Coordinates of C-alpha atoms in Angstrom, one line a residue:
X30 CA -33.3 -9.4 -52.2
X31 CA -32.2 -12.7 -51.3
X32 CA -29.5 -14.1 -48.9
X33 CA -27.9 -15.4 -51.7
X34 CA -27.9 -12.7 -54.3
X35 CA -26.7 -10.3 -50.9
X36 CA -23.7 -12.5 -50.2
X37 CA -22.3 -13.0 -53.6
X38 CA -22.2 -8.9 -53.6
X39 CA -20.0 -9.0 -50.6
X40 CA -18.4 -12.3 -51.6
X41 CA -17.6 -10.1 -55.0
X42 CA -16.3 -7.4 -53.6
X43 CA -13.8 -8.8 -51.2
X44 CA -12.8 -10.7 -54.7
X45 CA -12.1 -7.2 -55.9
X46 CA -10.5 -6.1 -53.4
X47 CA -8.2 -8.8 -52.7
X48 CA -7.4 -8.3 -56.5
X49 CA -6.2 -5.2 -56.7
X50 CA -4.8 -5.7 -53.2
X51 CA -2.7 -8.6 -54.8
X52 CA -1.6 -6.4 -58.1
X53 CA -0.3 -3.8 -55.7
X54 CA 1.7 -6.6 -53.6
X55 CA 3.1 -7.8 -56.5
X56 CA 3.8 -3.5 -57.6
X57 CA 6.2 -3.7 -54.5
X58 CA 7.9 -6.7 -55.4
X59 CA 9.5 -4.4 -58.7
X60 CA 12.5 -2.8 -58.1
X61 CA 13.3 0.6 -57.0
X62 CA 11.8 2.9 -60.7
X63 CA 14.6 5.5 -61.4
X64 CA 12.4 8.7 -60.7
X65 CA 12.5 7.0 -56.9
X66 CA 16.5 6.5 -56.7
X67 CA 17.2 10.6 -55.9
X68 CA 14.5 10.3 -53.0
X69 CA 15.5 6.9 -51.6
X70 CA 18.7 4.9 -50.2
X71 CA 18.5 1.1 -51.2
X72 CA 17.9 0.7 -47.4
X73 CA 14.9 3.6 -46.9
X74 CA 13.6 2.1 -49.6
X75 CA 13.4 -1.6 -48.8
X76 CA 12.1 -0.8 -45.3
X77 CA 9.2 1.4 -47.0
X78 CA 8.2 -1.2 -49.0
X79 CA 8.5 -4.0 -46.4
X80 CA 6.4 -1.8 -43.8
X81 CA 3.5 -1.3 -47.1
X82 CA 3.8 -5.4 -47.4
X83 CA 3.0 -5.7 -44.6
X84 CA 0.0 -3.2 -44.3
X85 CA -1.3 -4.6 -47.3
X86 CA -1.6 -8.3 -46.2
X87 CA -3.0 -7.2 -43.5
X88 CA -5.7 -4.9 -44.5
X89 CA -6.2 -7.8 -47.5
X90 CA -7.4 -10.3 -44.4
X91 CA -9.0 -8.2 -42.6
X92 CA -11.4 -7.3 -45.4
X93 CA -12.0 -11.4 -46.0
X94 CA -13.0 -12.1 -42.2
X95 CA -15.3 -8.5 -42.3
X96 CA -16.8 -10.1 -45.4
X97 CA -17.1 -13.3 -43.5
X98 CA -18.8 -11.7 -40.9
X99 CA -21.3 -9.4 -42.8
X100 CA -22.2 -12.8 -44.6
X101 CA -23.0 -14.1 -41.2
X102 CA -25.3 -11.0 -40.1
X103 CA -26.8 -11.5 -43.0
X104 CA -27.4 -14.9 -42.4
X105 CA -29.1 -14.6 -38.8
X106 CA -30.6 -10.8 -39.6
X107 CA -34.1 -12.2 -39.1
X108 CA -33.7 -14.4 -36.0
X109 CA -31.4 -11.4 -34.7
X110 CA -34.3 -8.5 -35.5
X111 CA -36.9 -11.0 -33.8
X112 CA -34.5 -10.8 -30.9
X113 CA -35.6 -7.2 -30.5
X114 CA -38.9 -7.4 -31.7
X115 CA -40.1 -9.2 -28.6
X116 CA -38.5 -6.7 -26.3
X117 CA -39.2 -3.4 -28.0
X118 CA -42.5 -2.1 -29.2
X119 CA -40.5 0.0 -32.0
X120 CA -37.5 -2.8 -32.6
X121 CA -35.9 -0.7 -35.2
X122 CA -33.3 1.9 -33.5
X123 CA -31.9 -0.8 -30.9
X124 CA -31.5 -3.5 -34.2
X125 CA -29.5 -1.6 -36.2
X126 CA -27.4 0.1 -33.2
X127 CA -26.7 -3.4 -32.2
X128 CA -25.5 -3.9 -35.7
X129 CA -22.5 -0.6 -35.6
X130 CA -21.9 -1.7 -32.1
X131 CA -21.0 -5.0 -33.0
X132 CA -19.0 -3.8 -36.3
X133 CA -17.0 -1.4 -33.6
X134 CA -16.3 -4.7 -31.3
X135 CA -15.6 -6.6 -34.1
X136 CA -13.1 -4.2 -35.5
X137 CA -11.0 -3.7 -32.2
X138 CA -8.4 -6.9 -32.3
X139 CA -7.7 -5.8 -35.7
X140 CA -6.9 -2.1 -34.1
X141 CA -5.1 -3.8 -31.4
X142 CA -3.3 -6.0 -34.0
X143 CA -2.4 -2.9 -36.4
X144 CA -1.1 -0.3 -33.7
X145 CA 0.5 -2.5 -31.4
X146 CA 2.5 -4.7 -33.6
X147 CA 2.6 -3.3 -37.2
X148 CA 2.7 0.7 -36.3
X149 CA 5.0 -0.4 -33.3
X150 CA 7.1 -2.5 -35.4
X151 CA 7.9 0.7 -37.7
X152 CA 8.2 3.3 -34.8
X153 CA 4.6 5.2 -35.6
X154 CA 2.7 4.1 -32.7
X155 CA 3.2 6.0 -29.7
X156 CA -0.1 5.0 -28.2
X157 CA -0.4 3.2 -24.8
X158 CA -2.6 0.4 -23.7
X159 CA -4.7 3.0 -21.4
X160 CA -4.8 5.3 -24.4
X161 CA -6.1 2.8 -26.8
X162 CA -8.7 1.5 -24.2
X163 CA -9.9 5.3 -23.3
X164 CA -10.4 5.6 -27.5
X165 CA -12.3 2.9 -27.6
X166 CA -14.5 4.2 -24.9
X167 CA -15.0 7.7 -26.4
X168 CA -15.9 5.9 -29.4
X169 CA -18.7 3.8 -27.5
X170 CA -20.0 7.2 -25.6
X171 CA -20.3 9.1 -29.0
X172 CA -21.8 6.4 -31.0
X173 CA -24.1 6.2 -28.3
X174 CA -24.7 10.1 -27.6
X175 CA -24.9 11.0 -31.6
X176 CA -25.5 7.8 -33.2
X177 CA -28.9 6.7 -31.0
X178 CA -30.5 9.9 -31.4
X179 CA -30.0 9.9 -35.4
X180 CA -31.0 6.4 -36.2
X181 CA -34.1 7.7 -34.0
X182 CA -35.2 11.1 -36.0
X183 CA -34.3 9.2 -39.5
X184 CA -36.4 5.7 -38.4
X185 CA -39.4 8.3 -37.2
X186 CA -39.2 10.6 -40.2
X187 CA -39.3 7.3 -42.3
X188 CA -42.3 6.3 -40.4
X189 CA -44.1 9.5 -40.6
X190 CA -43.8 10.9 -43.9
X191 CA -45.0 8.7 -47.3
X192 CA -43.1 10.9 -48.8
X193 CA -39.8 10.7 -46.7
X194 CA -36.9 11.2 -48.9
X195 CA -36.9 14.7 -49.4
X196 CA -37.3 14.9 -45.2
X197 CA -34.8 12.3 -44.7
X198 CA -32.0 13.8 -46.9
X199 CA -32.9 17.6 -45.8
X200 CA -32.0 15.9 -41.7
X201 CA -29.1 14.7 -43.0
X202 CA -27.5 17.6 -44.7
X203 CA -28.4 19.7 -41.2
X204 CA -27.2 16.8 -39.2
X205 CA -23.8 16.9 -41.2
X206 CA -23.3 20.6 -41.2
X207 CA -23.7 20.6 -37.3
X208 CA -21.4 17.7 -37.1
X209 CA -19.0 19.9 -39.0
X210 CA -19.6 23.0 -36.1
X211 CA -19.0 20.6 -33.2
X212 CA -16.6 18.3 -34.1
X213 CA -13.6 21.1 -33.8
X214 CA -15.0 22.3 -30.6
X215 CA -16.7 18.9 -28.5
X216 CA -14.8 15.7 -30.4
X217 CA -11.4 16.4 -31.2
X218 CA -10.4 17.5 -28.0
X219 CA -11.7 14.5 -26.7
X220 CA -9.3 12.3 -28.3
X221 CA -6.2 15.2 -28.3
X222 CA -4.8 18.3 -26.6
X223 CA -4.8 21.5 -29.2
X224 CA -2.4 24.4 -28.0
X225 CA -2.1 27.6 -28.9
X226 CA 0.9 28.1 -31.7
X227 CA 4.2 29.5 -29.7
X228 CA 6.4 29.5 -32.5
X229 CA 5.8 33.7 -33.2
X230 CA 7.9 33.8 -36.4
X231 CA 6.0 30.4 -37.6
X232 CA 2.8 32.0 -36.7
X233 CA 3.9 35.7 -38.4
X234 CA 4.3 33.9 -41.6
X235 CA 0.4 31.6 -41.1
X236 CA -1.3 34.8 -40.5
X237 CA 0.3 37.1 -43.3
X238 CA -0.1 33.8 -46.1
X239 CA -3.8 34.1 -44.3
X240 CA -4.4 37.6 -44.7
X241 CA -2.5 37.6 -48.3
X242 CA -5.1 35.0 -49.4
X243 CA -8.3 36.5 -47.8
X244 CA -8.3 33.8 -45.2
X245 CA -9.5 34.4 -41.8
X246 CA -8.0 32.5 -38.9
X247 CA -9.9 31.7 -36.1
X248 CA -7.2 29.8 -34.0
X249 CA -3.8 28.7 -35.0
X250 CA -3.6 25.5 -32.9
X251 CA -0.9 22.8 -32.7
X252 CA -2.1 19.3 -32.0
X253 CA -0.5 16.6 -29.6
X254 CA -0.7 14.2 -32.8
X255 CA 2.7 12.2 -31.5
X256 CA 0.3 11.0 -28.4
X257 CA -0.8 8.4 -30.5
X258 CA 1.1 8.2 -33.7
X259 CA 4.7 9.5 -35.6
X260 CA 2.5 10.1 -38.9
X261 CA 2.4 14.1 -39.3
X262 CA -0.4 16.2 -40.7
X263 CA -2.1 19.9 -41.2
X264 CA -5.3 21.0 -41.6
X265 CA -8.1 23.5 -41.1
X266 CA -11.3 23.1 -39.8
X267 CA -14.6 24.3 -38.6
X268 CA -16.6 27.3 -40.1
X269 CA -17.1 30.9 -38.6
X270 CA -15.9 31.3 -35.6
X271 CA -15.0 27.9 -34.9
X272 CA -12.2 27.9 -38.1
X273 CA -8.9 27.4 -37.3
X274 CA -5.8 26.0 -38.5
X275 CA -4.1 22.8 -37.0
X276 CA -0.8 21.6 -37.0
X277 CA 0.6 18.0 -35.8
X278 CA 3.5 18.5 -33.4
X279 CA 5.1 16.4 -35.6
X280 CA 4.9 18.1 -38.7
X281 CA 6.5 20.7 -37.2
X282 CA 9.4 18.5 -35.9
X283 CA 10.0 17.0 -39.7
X284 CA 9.2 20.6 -41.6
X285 CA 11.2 23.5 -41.4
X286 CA 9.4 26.7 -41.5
X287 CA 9.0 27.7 -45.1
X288 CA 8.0 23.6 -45.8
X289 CA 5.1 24.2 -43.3
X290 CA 4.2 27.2 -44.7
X291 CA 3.7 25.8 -48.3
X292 CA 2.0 22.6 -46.9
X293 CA -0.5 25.3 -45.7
X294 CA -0.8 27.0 -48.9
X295 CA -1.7 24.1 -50.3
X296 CA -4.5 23.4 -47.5
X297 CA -5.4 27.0 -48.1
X298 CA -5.5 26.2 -51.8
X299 CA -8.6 23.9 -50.9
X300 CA -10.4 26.7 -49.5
X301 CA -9.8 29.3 -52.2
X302 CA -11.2 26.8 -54.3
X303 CA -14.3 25.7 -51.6
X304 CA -13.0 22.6 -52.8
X305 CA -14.5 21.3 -49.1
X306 CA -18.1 23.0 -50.4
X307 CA -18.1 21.4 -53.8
X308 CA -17.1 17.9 -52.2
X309 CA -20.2 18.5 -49.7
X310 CA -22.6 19.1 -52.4
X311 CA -21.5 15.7 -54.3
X312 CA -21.8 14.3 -51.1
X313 CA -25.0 15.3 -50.3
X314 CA -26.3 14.4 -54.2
X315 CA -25.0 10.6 -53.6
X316 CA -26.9 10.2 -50.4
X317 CA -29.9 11.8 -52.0
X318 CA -29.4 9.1 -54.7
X319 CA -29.1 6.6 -51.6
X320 CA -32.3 7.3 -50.0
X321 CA -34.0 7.8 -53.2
X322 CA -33.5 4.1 -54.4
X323 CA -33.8 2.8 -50.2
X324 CA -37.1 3.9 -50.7
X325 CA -38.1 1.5 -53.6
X326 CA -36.2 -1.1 -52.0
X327 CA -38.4 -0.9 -49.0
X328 CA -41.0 -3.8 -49.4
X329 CA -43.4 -2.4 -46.4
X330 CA -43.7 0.3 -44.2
X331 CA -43.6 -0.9 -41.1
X332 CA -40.9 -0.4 -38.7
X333 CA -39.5 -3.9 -38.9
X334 CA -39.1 -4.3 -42.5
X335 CA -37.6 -0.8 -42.6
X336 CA -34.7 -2.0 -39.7
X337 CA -34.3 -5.5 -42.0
X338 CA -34.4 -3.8 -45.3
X339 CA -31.9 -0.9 -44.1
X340 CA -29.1 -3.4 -43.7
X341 CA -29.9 -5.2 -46.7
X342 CA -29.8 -2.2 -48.8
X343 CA -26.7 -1.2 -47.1
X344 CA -24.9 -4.2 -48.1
X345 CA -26.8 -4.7 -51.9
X346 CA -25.6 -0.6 -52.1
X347 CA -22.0 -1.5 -51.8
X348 CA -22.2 -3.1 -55.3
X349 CA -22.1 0.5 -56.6
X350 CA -19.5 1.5 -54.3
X351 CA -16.4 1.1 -56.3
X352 CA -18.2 3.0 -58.8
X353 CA -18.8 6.0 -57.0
X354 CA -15.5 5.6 -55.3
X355 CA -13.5 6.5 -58.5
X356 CA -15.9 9.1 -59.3
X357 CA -15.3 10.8 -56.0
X358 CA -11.4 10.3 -56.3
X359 CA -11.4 11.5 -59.5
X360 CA -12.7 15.1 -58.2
X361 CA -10.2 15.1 -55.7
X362 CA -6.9 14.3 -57.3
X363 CA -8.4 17.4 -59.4
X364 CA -9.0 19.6 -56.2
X365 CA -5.5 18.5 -55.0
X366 CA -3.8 19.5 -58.1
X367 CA -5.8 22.7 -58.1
X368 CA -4.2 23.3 -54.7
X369 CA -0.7 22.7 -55.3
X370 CA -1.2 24.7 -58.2
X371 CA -2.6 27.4 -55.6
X372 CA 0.6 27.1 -53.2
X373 CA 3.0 27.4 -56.7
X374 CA 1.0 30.7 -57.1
X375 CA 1.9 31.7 -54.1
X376 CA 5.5 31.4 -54.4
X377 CA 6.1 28.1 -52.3
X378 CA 6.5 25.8 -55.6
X379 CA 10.1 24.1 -54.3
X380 CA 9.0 24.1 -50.6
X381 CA 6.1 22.3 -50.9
X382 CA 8.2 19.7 -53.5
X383 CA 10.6 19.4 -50.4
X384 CA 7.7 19.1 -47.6
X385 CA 6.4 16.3 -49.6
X386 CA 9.0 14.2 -49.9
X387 CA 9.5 14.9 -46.8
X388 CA 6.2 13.7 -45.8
X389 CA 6.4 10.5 -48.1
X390 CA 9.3 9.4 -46.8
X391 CA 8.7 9.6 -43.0
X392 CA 5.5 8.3 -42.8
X393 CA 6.6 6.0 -45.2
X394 CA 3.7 6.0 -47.4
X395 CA 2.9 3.6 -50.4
X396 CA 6.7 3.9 -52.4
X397 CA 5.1 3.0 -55.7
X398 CA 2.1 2.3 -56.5
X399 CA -0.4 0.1 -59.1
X400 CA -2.6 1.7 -61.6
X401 CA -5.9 0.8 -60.7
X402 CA -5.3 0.4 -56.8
X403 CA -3.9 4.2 -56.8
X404 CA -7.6 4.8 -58.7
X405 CA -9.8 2.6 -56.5
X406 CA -8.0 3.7 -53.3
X407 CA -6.0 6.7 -53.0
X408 CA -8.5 10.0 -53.0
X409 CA -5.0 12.1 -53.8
X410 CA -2.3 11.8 -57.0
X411 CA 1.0 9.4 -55.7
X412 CA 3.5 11.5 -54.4
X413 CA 5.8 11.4 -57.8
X414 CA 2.8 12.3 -60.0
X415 CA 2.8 15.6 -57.9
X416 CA 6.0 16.7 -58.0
X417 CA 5.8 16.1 -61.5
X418 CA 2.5 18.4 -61.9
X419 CA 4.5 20.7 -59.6
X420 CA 7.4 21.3 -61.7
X421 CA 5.0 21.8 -64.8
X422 CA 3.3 24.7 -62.8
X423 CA 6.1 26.1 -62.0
X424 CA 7.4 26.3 -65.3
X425 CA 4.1 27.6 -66.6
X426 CA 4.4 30.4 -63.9
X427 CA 7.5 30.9 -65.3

């Protein structure tokens, strides 16, 4: 595929992009929608949609200069893969490593940029310079550590078998499921500090919703999310032994009890449902498809042509991106709705109405939201949609 068929794919995507970027600017600009005026003062809501502004044209430029600079590796890829050619006898690993380790470079002003003056700005980022800087070393050291020793098995399984797909997909999945065992118990603890739950009446009511639901809890852990930011989450992770439930320490400072509790209903919704499995498997069928049509994009077999026509593919693949995207966000907003539905169920129908607008308005998320960027780029249903679907379950329950 040509340099010039390549580029207008990327050049037509940032067009996209920056279209539907511009119809949710322009979303903002409206004024305050009446199902909005019992959740926000004139003032709460003028600063949430200033701070999204803000966000937005910023996330809208940095998408133009990435394109810009995928254009440009695209331009030099053959000069740049000759680089490594004379200096390796199999160029293939080294040339595309260079290529993620110069997307990580690339991509740190723009970190800088976002955490240090937007987040700041707003009161989210708590991180410090010496934090920021130790991230962005843990992120060199893993890429390295995991990322070399992948792009090695999948470039010599390509190399060895005709027939590779079926090999190359079957590594994956494995390589993703182990990724999945270690990331609770090597990774994340990198980056944060996870402490045993103290709150006993807090964790009372985690293990009996657990034990009502069939759950079993590993660990009930509370993470030291507020090191780097004042946006709260929950979650559980891990399989087996390894599964526990996580709290941000500042979801627990914006949440009362019973709020928390129903945010993790909802969470445990998502496992009732193996909402995580079924996500998994449509993951593993799209990279399946992936490798499937990288293999008759391949012109030769030789380890060269492979690195080039890797990055190529990676970039001509994108043009099916928004595609799948909706696809994929389609299953979730149904998986999150399954899992309020699941927390309703379970008695916690107002609290988790309260915990979310809770949520929405302290971290300040997206106040309203366009059409067709909500479809294109949020994986879960606005925060009024819910509440509405909410209130309709409840009533059903009723």
């Amino acid at each position: 595929m040509s340099f010039v068929v390549l580029s207008a794919i990327i050049a037509a995507n940032s067009l996209f992009s920056t279209y539907i970027n511009c119809r949710q600017y322009q979303k903002l600009g409206e004024k305050m929608p009446e199902t909005a005026i019992k959740i926000y003062t004139q003032e709460t809501w003028s600063r949430s949609v200033q701070y999204s502004k803000e966000k937005l044209i910023f996330h809208t430029l940095s998408e133009i200069v990435d394109s810009c600079k995928d254009i440009l590796h695209l331009l030099y890829l053959e000069p740049w893969h000759l680089f490594f050619a004379r200096r390796f006898t199999n160029p293939a690993v080294p040339f595309v490593f260079s290529y993620l380790i110069t997307n990580q470079i690339f991509k740190i002003p723009f970190s800088a940029f976002s955490d240090f003056v937007i987040e700041r700005r707003y009161g989210f980022n708590k991180k410090t310079l010496k934090v920021f800087v130790t991230d962005i070393f843990i992120m060199f050291l893993l890429t390295l550590c995991i990322g070399w020793p992948f792009l090695f098995t999948s470039f010599h399984i390509i190399s060895k078998f005709s027939n590779f797909e079926i090999f190359l997909g079957g590594f994956i999945v494995v390589f993703q499921l182990f990724m999945m065992w270690i990331y609770p118990v090597v990774i994340a603890p990198l980056y944060n500090k996870f402490t045993p739950l103290e709150d006993q009446s807090l964790k009372k009511n985690v293990e009996e919703l657990a034990a009502k639901v069939g759950f079993k809890v590993g660990k009930i852990e509370v993470m030291d999310g507020s090191k780097r930011s004042g946006h709260s989450n929950a979650y559980f992770v891990g399989f087996g032994r390894t599964k526990k439930i996580v709290f941000y320490n500042t979801i627990l400072e914006q949440l009362n009890e019973s709020e928390t509790i129903a945010v993790l209903a909802h969470e445990l919704g998502h496992w009732h449902y193996s909402h995580i499995i079924q996500l998994l498997i449509v993951g593993w069928a799209e990279t399946f498809g992936y490798i499937f049509a990288f293999k008759m994009f391949v012109a030769e077999k030789s380890s060269q042509t492979i690195a080039i026509s890797l990055l190529k593919f990676i970039f001509a693949a994108s043009s099916v991106s928004v595609p799948l995207m909706l696809l994929t966000h389609s299953i979730n907003r149904m998986f999150e709705k399954q899992a309020d539905r699941f927390a309703v169920d379970q008695g916690y129908g107002n609290e988790l109405k309260a915990a979310l607008l809770k949520l929405h308005t302290e971290n300040m998320a997206m106040p309203v939201v366009d059409w067709l960027y909500s479809a294109v780029g949020y994986s879960h249903p606005h925060v009024f949609e819910r509440l509405e679907f909410i209130d309709q379950a409840m009533k059903k329950k009723e």
